[in-house]
Tab-separated table of C-alpha atoms and ligand atoms in Angstrom:
chain	number	residue	atom	x	y	z
A	1	MET	CA	4.087	10.915	5.157
A	2	ILE	CA	3.662	7.925	2.863
A	3	ALA	CA	5.899	4.844	3.178
A	4	LEU	CA	6.969	3.056	0.010
A	5	GLY	CA	8.596	-0.229	-0.395
A	6	SER	CA	9.111	-2.945	-2.961
A	7	ASP	CA	11.315	-5.940	-3.839
A	8	HIS	CA	13.204	-6.213	-7.163
A	9	GLY	CA	9.989	-7.186	-8.945
A	10	GLY	CA	8.349	-3.978	-7.959
A	11	PHE	CA	11.431	-1.625	-8.073
A	12	GLU	CA	10.576	0.210	-11.207
A	13	LEU	CA	6.835	0.732	-10.402
A	14	LYS	CA	7.764	1.825	-6.775
A	15	ASN	CA	10.026	4.393	-8.231
A	16	GLU	CA	7.280	5.712	-10.553
A	17	ILE	CA	4.873	5.916	-7.783
A	18	LEU	CA	7.411	7.782	-5.680
A	19	LYS	CA	7.965	10.304	-8.483
A	20	HIS	CA	4.251	10.644	-8.968
A	21	LEU	CA	3.570	11.372	-5.338
A	22	GLN	CA	6.477	13.756	-4.938
A	23	GLU	CA	5.303	15.725	-8.026
A	24	GLN	CA	2.054	16.293	-6.040
A	25	GLY	CA	4.009	17.590	-3.151
A	26	ILE	CA	3.259	14.592	-1.030
A	27	GLU	CA	6.004	13.628	1.453
A	28	CYS	CA	7.355	10.066	1.122
A	29	LYS	CA	9.832	7.795	2.828
A	30	ASP	CA	11.289	5.203	0.457
A	31	PHE	CA	12.130	1.987	2.542
A	32	GLY	CA	13.746	0.339	-0.563
A	33	THR	CA	14.751	-1.797	-2.359
A	34	TYR	CA	17.081	0.602	-4.110
A	35	THR	CA	18.507	-1.550	-6.838
A	36	THR	CA	17.175	-4.239	-9.275
A	37	ASP	CA	19.223	-6.936	-7.532
A	38	SER	CA	17.202	-9.933	-6.494
A	39	CYS	CA	16.066	-9.405	-2.819
A	40	ASP	CA	13.394	-10.735	-0.215
A	41	TYR	CA	10.139	-8.885	-0.213
A	42	PRO	CA	9.456	-9.532	3.421
A	43	VAL	CA	12.188	-7.205	4.452
A	44	TYR	CA	10.611	-4.358	2.704
A	45	ALA	CA	6.988	-5.246	3.592
A	46	LYS	CA	7.873	-5.347	7.199
A	47	ALA	CA	9.661	-2.069	7.100
A	48	VAL	CA	6.816	-0.383	5.547
A	49	ALA	CA	4.165	-2.104	7.855
A	50	ASN	CA	6.100	-1.164	10.815
A	51	ALA	CA	6.307	2.398	9.956
A	52	VAL	CA	2.550	2.611	9.289
A	53	ALA	CA	1.602	0.604	12.478
A	54	SER	CA	3.900	2.970	14.692
A	55	GLY	CA	2.392	6.041	13.131
A	56	GLU	CA	5.627	7.173	11.667
A	57	CYS	CA	3.916	7.086	8.226
A	58	GLU	CA	0.223	7.705	7.655
A	59	LYS	CA	-0.248	5.122	4.878
A	60	GLY	CA	1.879	2.859	2.880
A	61	VAL	CA	2.427	1.564	-0.697
A	62	LEU	CA	3.937	-1.876	-1.296
A	63	VAL	CA	4.849	-3.484	-4.579
A	64	CYS	CA	6.236	-6.786	-5.616
A	65	GLY	CA	5.897	-8.883	-8.757
A	66	THR	CA	2.270	-10.042	-7.801
A	67	GLY	CA	1.470	-7.896	-4.772
A	68	ILE	CA	0.701	-11.135	-2.968
A	69	GLY	CA	3.899	-11.672	-1.042
A	70	VAL	CA	4.008	-8.005	0.381
A	71	SER	CA	0.253	-8.177	1.240
A	72	ILE	CA	0.608	-11.471	3.168
A	73	CYS	CA	3.627	-10.176	5.035
A	74	ALA	CA	2.211	-6.640	5.867
A	75	ASN	CA	-1.008	-8.095	7.140
A	76	LYS	CA	0.934	-10.048	9.867
A	77	VAL	CA	1.693	-6.764	11.585
A	78	PRO	CA	-0.904	-5.712	14.184
A	79	GLY	CA	-2.940	-2.693	13.166
A	80	ILE	CA	-2.156	-3.198	9.462
A	81	ARG	CA	-4.977	-3.573	6.890
A	82	ALA	CA	-3.118	-4.025	3.575
A	83	ALA	CA	-5.174	-4.408	0.417
A	84	LEU	CA	-3.974	-5.989	-2.876
A	85	VAL	CA	-5.942	-4.249	-5.480
A	86	SER	CA	-5.919	-4.098	-9.321
A	87	ASP	CA	-9.119	-2.017	-10.027
A	88	CYS	CA	-10.403	1.353	-9.083
A	89	PHE	CA	-13.560	0.129	-7.442
A	90	SER	CA	-11.528	-2.033	-4.936
A	91	ALA	CA	-9.034	0.810	-4.237
A	92	GLU	CA	-11.945	3.073	-3.215
A	93	ALA	CA	-13.902	0.395	-1.426
A	94	THR	CA	-11.080	-0.753	0.771
A	95	ARG	CA	-10.545	2.783	2.077
A	96	ALA	CA	-14.234	3.399	2.499
A	97	HIS	CA	-15.143	-0.021	4.002
A	98	ASN	CA	-11.937	-1.535	5.489
A	99	ASP	CA	-10.025	1.703	6.239
A	100	ALA	CA	-6.953	-0.037	4.609
A	101	ASN	CA	-3.721	1.664	5.506
A	102	ILE	CA	-1.487	0.021	2.921
A	103	ILE	CA	-2.108	-0.602	-0.808
A	104	CYS	CA	-0.320	-3.537	-2.347
A	105	LEU	CA	0.248	-3.649	-6.165
A	106	GLY	CA	1.647	-6.300	-8.431
A	107	ALA	CA	3.977	-4.743	-10.953
A	108	ARG	CA	3.803	-7.855	-13.183
A	109	VAL	CA	-0.065	-7.700	-13.002
A	110	THR	CA	-1.020	-4.052	-13.173
A	111	GLY	CA	0.363	-1.542	-15.682
A	112	PRO	CA	1.942	1.727	-14.528
A	113	GLY	CA	-0.974	4.059	-15.674
A	114	LEU	CA	-3.487	2.093	-13.837
A	115	ALA	CA	-1.222	1.603	-10.767
A	116	LEU	CA	-0.824	5.420	-10.372
A	117	ARG	CA	-4.626	5.892	-10.641
A	118	LEU	CA	-5.095	3.037	-7.995
A	119	VAL	CA	-2.687	4.845	-5.548
A	120	ASP	CA	-4.321	8.251	-6.142
A	121	THR	CA	-7.778	6.696	-5.520
A	122	PHE	CA	-6.520	4.874	-2.450
A	123	LEU	CA	-4.850	8.037	-0.891
A	124	ASN	CA	-7.770	10.355	-1.728
A	125	THR	CA	-10.589	8.267	-0.456
A	126	PRO	CA	-11.607	8.655	3.283
A	127	PHE	CA	-12.897	5.978	5.467
A	128	SER	CA	-16.707	6.203	5.551
A	129	GLY	CA	-16.886	6.075	9.385
A	130	ASP	CA	-20.010	3.903	9.107
A	131	PRO	CA	-20.524	2.058	12.485
A	132	ARG	CA	-21.023	-1.226	10.785
A	133	HIS	CA	-17.582	-0.885	9.060
A	134	GLU	CA	-15.963	0.291	12.340
A	135	ARG	CA	-17.409	-2.669	14.053
A	136	ARG	CA	-16.036	-5.145	11.449
A	137	ILE	CA	-12.608	-3.478	11.529
A	138	ARG	CA	-12.497	-3.919	15.273
A	139	MET	CA	-13.277	-7.587	14.794
A	140	LEU	CA	-10.114	-7.880	12.650
A	141	GLU	CA	-7.760	-7.373	15.539
B	201	LIG	C1	9.864	-12.296	-6.895
B	201	LIG	O1	10.232	-13.081	-8.032
B	201	LIG	C2	8.351	-12.605	-6.703
B	201	LIG	O2	8.274	-13.769	-6.096
B	201	LIG	C3	7.874	-11.484	-5.876
B	201	LIG	O3	8.073	-10.319	-6.450
B	201	LIG	C4	6.392	-11.543	-5.443
B	201	LIG	O4	5.574	-11.639	-6.577
B	201	LIG	C5	6.000	-12.395	-4.326
B	201	LIG	O5	4.897	-12.566	-4.044
């Protein structure tokens, strides 16, 4: 189960990602927002981060205008490693090296075609399991 969330700035891109994942048969839970009305990104970032941290959802996707607000917020939840990415190399590396469990995107920064590619790369890349990366991840907590 993949958790998705956004504020108004990420609403349209979040919906595109949701449709894209569902078309692949991937189970998703949409934590909102559900309209384009102005809203507060921490509400949705916390909901997604809590769902991932609790194990309810395996990974998460968060979108706001820049991706910055949701990433700052999500990373305050213990056990969350949220990565703000805008290139495929980083989307892959943050899974392989950081075992990131939430991808954050900026809808006003990254176009929809690239964003879908970033989400696919993130979700399809396993953690390397390399002991040096495991050690560093343990040091984050
Ligand atoms: C909303 O205008 C905007 O501040 C928000 O989407 C996000 O970019 C915050 O980091």
